[in-house]
XYZ file of N, CA and C in Angstrom:
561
model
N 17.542 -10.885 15.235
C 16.322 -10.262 14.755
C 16.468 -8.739 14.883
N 16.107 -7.830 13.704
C 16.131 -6.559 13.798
C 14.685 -5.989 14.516
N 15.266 -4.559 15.180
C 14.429 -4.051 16.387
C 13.948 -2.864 15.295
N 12.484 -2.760 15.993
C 12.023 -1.285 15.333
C 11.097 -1.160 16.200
N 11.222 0.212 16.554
C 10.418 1.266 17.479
C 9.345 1.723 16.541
N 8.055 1.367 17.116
C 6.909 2.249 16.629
C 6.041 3.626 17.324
N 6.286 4.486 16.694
C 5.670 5.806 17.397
C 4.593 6.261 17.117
N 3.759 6.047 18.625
C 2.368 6.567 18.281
C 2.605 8.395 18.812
N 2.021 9.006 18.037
C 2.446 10.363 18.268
C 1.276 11.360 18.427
N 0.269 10.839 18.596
C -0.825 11.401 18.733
C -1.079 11.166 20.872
N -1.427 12.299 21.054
C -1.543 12.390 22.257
C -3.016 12.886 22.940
N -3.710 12.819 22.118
C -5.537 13.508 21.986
C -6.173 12.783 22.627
N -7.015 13.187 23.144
C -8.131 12.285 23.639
C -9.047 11.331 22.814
N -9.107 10.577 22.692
C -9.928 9.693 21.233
C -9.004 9.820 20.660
N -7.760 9.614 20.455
C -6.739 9.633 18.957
C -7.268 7.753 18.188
N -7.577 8.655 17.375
C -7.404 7.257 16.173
C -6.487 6.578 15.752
N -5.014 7.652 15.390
C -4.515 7.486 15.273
C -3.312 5.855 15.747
N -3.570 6.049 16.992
C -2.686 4.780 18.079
C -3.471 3.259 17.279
N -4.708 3.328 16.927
C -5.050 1.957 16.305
C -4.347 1.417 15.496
N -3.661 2.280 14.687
C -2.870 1.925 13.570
C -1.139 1.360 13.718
N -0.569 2.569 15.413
C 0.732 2.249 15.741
C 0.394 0.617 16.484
N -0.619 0.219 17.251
C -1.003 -0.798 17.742
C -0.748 -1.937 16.594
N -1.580 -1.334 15.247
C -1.444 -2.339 13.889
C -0.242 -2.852 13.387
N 0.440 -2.166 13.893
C 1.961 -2.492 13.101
C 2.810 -3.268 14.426
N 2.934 -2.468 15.765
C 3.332 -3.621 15.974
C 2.896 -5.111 16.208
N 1.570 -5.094 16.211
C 1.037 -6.353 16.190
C 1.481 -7.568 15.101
N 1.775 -6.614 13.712
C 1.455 -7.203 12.825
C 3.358 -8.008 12.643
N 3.960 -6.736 13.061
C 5.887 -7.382 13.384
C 5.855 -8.100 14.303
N 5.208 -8.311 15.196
C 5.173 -9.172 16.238
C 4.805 -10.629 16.049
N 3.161 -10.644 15.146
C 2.297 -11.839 15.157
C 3.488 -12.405 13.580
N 4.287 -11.793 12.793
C 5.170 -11.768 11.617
C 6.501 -12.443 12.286
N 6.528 -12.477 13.283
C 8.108 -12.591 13.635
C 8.931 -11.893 13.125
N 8.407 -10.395 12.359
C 9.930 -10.024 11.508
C 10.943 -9.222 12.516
N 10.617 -8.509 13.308
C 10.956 -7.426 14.452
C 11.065 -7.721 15.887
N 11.688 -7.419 16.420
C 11.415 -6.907 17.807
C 10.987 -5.440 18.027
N 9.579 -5.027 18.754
C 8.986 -4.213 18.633
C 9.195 -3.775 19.921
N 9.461 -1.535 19.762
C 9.353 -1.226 21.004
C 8.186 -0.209 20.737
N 7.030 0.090 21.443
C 6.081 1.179 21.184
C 6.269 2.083 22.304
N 6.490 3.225 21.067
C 6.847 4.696 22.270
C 5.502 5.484 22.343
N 4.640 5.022 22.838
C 3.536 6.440 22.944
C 3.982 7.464 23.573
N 3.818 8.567 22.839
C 4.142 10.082 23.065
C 3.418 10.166 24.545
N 2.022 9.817 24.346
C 1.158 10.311 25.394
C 1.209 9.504 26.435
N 2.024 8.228 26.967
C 2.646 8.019 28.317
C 3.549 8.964 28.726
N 4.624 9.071 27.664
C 5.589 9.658 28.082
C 5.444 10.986 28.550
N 4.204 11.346 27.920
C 4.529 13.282 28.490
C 5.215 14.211 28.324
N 6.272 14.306 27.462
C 6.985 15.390 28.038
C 6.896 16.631 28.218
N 7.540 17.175 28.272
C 7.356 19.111 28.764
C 7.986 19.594 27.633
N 6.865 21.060 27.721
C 7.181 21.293 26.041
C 8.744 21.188 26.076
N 9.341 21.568 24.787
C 10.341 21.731 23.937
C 10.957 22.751 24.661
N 12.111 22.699 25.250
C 13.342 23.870 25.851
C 14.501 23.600 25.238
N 14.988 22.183 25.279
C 16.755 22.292 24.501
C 16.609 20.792 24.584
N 17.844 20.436 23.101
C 17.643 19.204 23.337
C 18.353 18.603 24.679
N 18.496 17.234 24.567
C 18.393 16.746 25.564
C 20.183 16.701 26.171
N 21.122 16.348 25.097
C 22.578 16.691 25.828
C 23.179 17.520 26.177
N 21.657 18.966 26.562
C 21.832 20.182 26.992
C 20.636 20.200 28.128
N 20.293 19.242 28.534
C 19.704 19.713 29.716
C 20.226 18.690 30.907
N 20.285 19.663 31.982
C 20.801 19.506 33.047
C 20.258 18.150 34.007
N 18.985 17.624 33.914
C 18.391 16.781 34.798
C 16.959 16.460 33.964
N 17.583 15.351 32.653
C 16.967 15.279 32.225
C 15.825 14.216 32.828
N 14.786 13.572 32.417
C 13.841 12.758 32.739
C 13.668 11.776 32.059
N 13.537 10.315 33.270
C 14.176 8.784 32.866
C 13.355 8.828 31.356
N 12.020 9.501 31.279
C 11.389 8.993 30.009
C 12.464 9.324 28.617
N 12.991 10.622 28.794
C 14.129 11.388 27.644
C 15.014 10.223 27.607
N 15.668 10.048 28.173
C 16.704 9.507 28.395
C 16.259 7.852 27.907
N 15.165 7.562 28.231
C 14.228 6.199 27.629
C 14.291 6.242 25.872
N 13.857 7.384 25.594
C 13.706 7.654 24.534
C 14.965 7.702 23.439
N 15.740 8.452 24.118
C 17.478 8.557 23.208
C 17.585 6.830 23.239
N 18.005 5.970 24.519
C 18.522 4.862 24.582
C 17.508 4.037 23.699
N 16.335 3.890 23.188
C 15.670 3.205 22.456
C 15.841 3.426 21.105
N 15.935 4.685 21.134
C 15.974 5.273 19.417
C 17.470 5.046 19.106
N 18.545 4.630 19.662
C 19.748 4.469 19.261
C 20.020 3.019 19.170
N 19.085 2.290 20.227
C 19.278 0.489 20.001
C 18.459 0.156 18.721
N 17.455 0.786 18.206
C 16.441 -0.114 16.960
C 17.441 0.531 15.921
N 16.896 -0.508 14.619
C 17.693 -0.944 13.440
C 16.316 0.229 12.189
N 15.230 0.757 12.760
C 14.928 1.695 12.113
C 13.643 2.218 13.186
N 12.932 3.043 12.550
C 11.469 3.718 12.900
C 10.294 3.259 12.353
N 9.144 3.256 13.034
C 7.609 3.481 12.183
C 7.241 4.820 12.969
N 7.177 5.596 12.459
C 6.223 6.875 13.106
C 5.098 6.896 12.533
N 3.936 6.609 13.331
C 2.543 7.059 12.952
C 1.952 8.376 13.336
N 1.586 9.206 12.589
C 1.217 10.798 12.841
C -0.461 10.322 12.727
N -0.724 11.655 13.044
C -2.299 12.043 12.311
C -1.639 13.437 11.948
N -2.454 13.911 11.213
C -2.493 15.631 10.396
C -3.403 16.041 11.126
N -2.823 17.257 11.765
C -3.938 18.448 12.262
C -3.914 19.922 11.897
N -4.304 20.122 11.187
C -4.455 21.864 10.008
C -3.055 21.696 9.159
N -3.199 20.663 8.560
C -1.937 20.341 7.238
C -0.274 20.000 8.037
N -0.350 19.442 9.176
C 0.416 19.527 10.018
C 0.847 18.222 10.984
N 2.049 18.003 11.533
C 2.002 16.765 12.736
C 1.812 17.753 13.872
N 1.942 16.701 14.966
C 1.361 17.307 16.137
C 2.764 17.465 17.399
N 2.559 18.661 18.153
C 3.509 18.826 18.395
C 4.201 18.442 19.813
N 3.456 17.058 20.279
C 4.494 15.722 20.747
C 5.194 15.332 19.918
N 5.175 15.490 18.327
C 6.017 14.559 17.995
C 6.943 15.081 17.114
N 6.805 16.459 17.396
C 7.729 17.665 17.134
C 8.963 17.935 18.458
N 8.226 17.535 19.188
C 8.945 17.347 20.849
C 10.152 16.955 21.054
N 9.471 15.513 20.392
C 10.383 14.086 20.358
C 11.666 14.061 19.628
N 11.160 14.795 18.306
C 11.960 14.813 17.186
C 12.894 15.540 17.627
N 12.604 16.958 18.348
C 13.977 18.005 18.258
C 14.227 17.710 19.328
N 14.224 17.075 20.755
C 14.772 16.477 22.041
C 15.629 15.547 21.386
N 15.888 14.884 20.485
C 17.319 13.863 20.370
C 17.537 14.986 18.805
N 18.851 14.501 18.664
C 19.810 14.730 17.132
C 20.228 13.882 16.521
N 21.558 13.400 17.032
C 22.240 12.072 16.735
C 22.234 11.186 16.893
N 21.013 10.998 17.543
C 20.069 9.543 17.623
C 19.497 9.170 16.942
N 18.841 10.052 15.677
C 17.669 9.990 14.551
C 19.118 10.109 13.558
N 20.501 10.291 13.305
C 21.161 10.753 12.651
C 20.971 9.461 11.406
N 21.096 9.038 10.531
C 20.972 8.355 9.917
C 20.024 6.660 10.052
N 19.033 7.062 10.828
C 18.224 6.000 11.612
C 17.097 6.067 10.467
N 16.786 4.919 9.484
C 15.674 4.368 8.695
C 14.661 4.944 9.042
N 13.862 5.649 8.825
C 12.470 6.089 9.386
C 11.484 6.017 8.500
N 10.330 5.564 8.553
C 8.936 4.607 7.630
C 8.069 5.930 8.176
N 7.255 6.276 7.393
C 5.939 7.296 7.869
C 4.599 6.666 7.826
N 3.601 6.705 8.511
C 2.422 6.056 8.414
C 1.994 7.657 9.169
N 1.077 8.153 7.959
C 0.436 9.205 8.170
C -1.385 9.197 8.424
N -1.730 9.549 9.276
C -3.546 9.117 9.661
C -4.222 10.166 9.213
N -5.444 9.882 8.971
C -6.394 11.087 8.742
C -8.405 10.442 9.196
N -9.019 10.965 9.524
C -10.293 10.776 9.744
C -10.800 11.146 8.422
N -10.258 11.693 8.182
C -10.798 12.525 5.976
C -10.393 11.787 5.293
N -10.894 12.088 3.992
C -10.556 11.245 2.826
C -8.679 11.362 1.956
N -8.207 11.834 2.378
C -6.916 11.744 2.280
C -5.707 11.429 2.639
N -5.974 10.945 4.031
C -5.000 10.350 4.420
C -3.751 11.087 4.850
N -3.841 11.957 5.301
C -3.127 12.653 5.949
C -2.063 12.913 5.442
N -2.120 13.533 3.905
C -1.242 13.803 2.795
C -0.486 15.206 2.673
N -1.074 16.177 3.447
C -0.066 17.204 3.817
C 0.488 16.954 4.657
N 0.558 16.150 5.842
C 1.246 16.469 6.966
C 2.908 15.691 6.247
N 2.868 14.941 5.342
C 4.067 14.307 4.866
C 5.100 15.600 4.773
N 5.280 16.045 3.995
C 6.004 17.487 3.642
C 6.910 18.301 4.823
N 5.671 18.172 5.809
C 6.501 19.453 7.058
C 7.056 18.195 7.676
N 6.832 17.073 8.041
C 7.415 15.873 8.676
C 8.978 15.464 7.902
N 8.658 15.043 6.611
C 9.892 15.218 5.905
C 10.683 15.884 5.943
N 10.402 16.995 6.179
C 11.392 18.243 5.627
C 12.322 18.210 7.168
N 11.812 18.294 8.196
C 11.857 18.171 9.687
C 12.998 16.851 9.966
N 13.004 15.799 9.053
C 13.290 14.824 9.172
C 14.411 14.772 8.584
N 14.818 15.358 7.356
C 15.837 15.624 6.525
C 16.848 16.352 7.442
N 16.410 17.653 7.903
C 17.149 18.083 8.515
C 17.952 17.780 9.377
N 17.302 16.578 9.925
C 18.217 16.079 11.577
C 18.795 14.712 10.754
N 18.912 14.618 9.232
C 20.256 13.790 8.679
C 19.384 12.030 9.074
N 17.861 12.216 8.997
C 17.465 10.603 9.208
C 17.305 10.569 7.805
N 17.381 8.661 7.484
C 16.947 8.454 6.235
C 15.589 8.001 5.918
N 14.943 8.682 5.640
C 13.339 8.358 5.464
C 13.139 7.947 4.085
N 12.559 6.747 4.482
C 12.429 5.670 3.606
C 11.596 6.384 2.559
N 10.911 6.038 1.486
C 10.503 6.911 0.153
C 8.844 6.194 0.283
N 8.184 5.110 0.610
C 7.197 4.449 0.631
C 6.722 5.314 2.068
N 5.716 5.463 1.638
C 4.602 6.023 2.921
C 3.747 5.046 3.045
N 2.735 5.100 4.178
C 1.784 4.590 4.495
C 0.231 5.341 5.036
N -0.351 6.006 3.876
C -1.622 6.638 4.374
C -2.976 6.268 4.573
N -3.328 6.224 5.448
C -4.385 6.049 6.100
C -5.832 6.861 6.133
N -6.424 6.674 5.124
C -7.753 7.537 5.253
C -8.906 7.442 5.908
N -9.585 7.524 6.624
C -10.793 7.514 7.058
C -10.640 6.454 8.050
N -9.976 6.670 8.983
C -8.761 5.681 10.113
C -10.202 5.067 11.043
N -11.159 5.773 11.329
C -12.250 5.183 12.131
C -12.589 3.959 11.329
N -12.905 4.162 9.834
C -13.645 3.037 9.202
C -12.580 2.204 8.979
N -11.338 1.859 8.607
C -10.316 1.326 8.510
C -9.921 0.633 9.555
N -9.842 0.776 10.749
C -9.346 0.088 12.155
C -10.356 0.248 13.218
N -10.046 -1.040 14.021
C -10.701 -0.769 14.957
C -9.899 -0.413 16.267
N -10.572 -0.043 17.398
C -9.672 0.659 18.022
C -8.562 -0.563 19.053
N -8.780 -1.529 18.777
C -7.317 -2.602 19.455
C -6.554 -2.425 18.550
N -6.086 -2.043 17.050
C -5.466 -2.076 15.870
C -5.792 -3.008 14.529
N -6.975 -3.715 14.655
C -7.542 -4.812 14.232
C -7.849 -3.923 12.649
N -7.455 -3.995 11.778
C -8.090 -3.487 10.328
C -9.078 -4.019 9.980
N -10.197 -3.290 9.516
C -11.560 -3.682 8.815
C -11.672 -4.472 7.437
N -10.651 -4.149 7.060
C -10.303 -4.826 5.891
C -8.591 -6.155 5.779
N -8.333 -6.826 6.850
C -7.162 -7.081 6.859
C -6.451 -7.862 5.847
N -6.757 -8.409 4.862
C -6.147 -8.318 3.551
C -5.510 -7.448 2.972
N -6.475 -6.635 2.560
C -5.780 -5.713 1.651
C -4.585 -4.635 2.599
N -5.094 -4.599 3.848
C -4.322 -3.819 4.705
C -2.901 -4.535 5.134
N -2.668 -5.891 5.380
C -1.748 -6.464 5.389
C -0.708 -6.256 3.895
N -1.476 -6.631 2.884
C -0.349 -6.854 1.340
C -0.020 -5.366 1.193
N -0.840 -4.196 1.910
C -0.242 -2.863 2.062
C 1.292 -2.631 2.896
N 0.873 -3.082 3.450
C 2.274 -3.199 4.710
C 3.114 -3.861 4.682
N 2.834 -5.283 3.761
C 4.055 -5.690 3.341
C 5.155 -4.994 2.347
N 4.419 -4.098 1.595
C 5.322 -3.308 0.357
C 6.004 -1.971 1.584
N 5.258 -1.628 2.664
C 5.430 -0.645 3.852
C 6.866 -1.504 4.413
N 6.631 -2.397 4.773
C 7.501 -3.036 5.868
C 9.111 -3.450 4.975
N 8.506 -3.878 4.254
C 9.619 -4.533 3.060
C 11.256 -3.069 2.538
N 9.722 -2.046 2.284
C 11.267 -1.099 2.303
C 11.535 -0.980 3.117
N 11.208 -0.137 4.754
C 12.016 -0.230 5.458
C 13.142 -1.205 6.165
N 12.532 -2.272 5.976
C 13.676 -3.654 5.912
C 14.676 -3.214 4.734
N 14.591 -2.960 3.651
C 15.596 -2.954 2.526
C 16.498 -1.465 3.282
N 15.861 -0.231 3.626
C 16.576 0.669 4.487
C 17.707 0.255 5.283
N 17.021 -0.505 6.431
C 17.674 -1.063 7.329
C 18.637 -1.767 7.173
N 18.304 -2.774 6.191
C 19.441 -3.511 5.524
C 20.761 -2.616 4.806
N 20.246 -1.867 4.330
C 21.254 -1.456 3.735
C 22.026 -0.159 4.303
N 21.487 0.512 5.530
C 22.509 0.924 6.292
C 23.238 0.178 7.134
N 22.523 -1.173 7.359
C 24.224 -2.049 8.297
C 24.891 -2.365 7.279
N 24.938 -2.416 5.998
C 25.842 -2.795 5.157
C 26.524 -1.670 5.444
N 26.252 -0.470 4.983
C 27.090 1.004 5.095
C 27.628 0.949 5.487
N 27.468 0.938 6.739
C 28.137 0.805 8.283
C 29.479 -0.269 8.396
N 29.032 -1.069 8.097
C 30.122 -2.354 7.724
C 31.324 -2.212 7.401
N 30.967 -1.126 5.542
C 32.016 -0.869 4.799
C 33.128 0.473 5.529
C-alpha cells in the first residue's frame, strides 16, 4: 500500500484550515487507498527558518521526524489556507528546512479560504516555491471556499457527496503522479 503524508500547515488559533487535512486523511484511511501520516505544523513547532537542516548542527527529533517521513511516503497532500494572497510561514519553514527530500516527491495542493475563492492566490507563490526545490506538483488542485460552511471541525464535509467525487478526481491524480514516478525510478 502506498504512503502519503498529509500537511496541515496552518498553525492559528481557530485554523479552519486542519478540518480539511483531518478530511483527507480520514477519507485515505476509511478508502483503504493509503497509509496516512499527518504532519501538523503546529505540534511540531519549529523555530523560525535559519538553515536547512543538513546544515544544522543539533538538529530537533521533530526535523529530523520530518525529513525521515517526507522521504518514506510515495507523495504529499499539503493543505494551506491563504493569508494576504499568501501561505503561511510554518509551511514556508517546512518547505525550505528539507531539499532533497521534496526532490521529485508528488505533491497534491488543497488550498483553504474562509472567502469565496478558495484560496486561489496563495497557489502561485506555493507553486513557484515548489518548483524550485525540483518537487513534482501534481496539476489538479483542490480549493476550498468558505471552509467554515464546507466542514465541520472533526473533518466531516457538509456536503459529503459532492466533496468526496471532488477528491476522487484530487486523489486519483496524485495516485497517477505517484504511480508514475516509481515507474521512473524503475527505468
Amino acid at each position: 500500500m502506498q504512503k502519503i503524508a498529509v500537511i496541515s500547515a496552518s498553525v492559528r488559533k481557530g485554523r479552519s484550515s486542519h478540518s480539511v487535512a483531518l478530511y483527507f486523511k480520514n477519507y485515505l484511511l476509511q478508502n483503504q487507498l493509503a497509509e496516512v501520516e499527518l504532519i501538523d505544523l503546529k505540534v511540531l513547532n519549529f523555530p523560525l527558518f535559519e538553515e536547512r537542516l543538513r546544515f544544522i548542527e543539533n538538529p530537533t527529533a521533530e526535523m529530523l521526524q520530518l525529513a525521515k517521513t517526507i522521504t518514506a511516503v510515495d507523495g504529499v497532500i499539503i493543505v494551506t489556507p491563504e493569508y494576504n494572497g499568501g501561505y503561511p510561514a510554518s509551511l514556508k519553514n517546512a518547505i525550505d528546512l528539507l531539499y532533497a527530500e521534496w526532490k521529485r516527491k508528488p505533491i497534491a495542493i488543497a488550498s483553504v479560504s474562509s472567502g469565496p475563492f478558495g484560496a486561489s492566490q496563495v497557489l502561485t507563490s506555493l507553486l513557484f516555491s515548489l518548483w524550485k526545490i525540483g518537487a513534482l506538483t501534481v496539476p489538479t488542485t483542490f480549493q476550498v471556499p468558505n471552509v467554515g460552511a464546507a466542514f465541520l471541525d472533526n473533518g466531516e464535509p457538509t456536503d459529503k457527496e459532492t466533496t468526496n467525487k471532488r477528491t476522487a478526481t484530487f486523489i486519483n491524480e496524485l495516485f497517477y503522479w505517484m504511480n508514475a514516478k516509481k515507474l521512473a525510478d524503475k527505468s
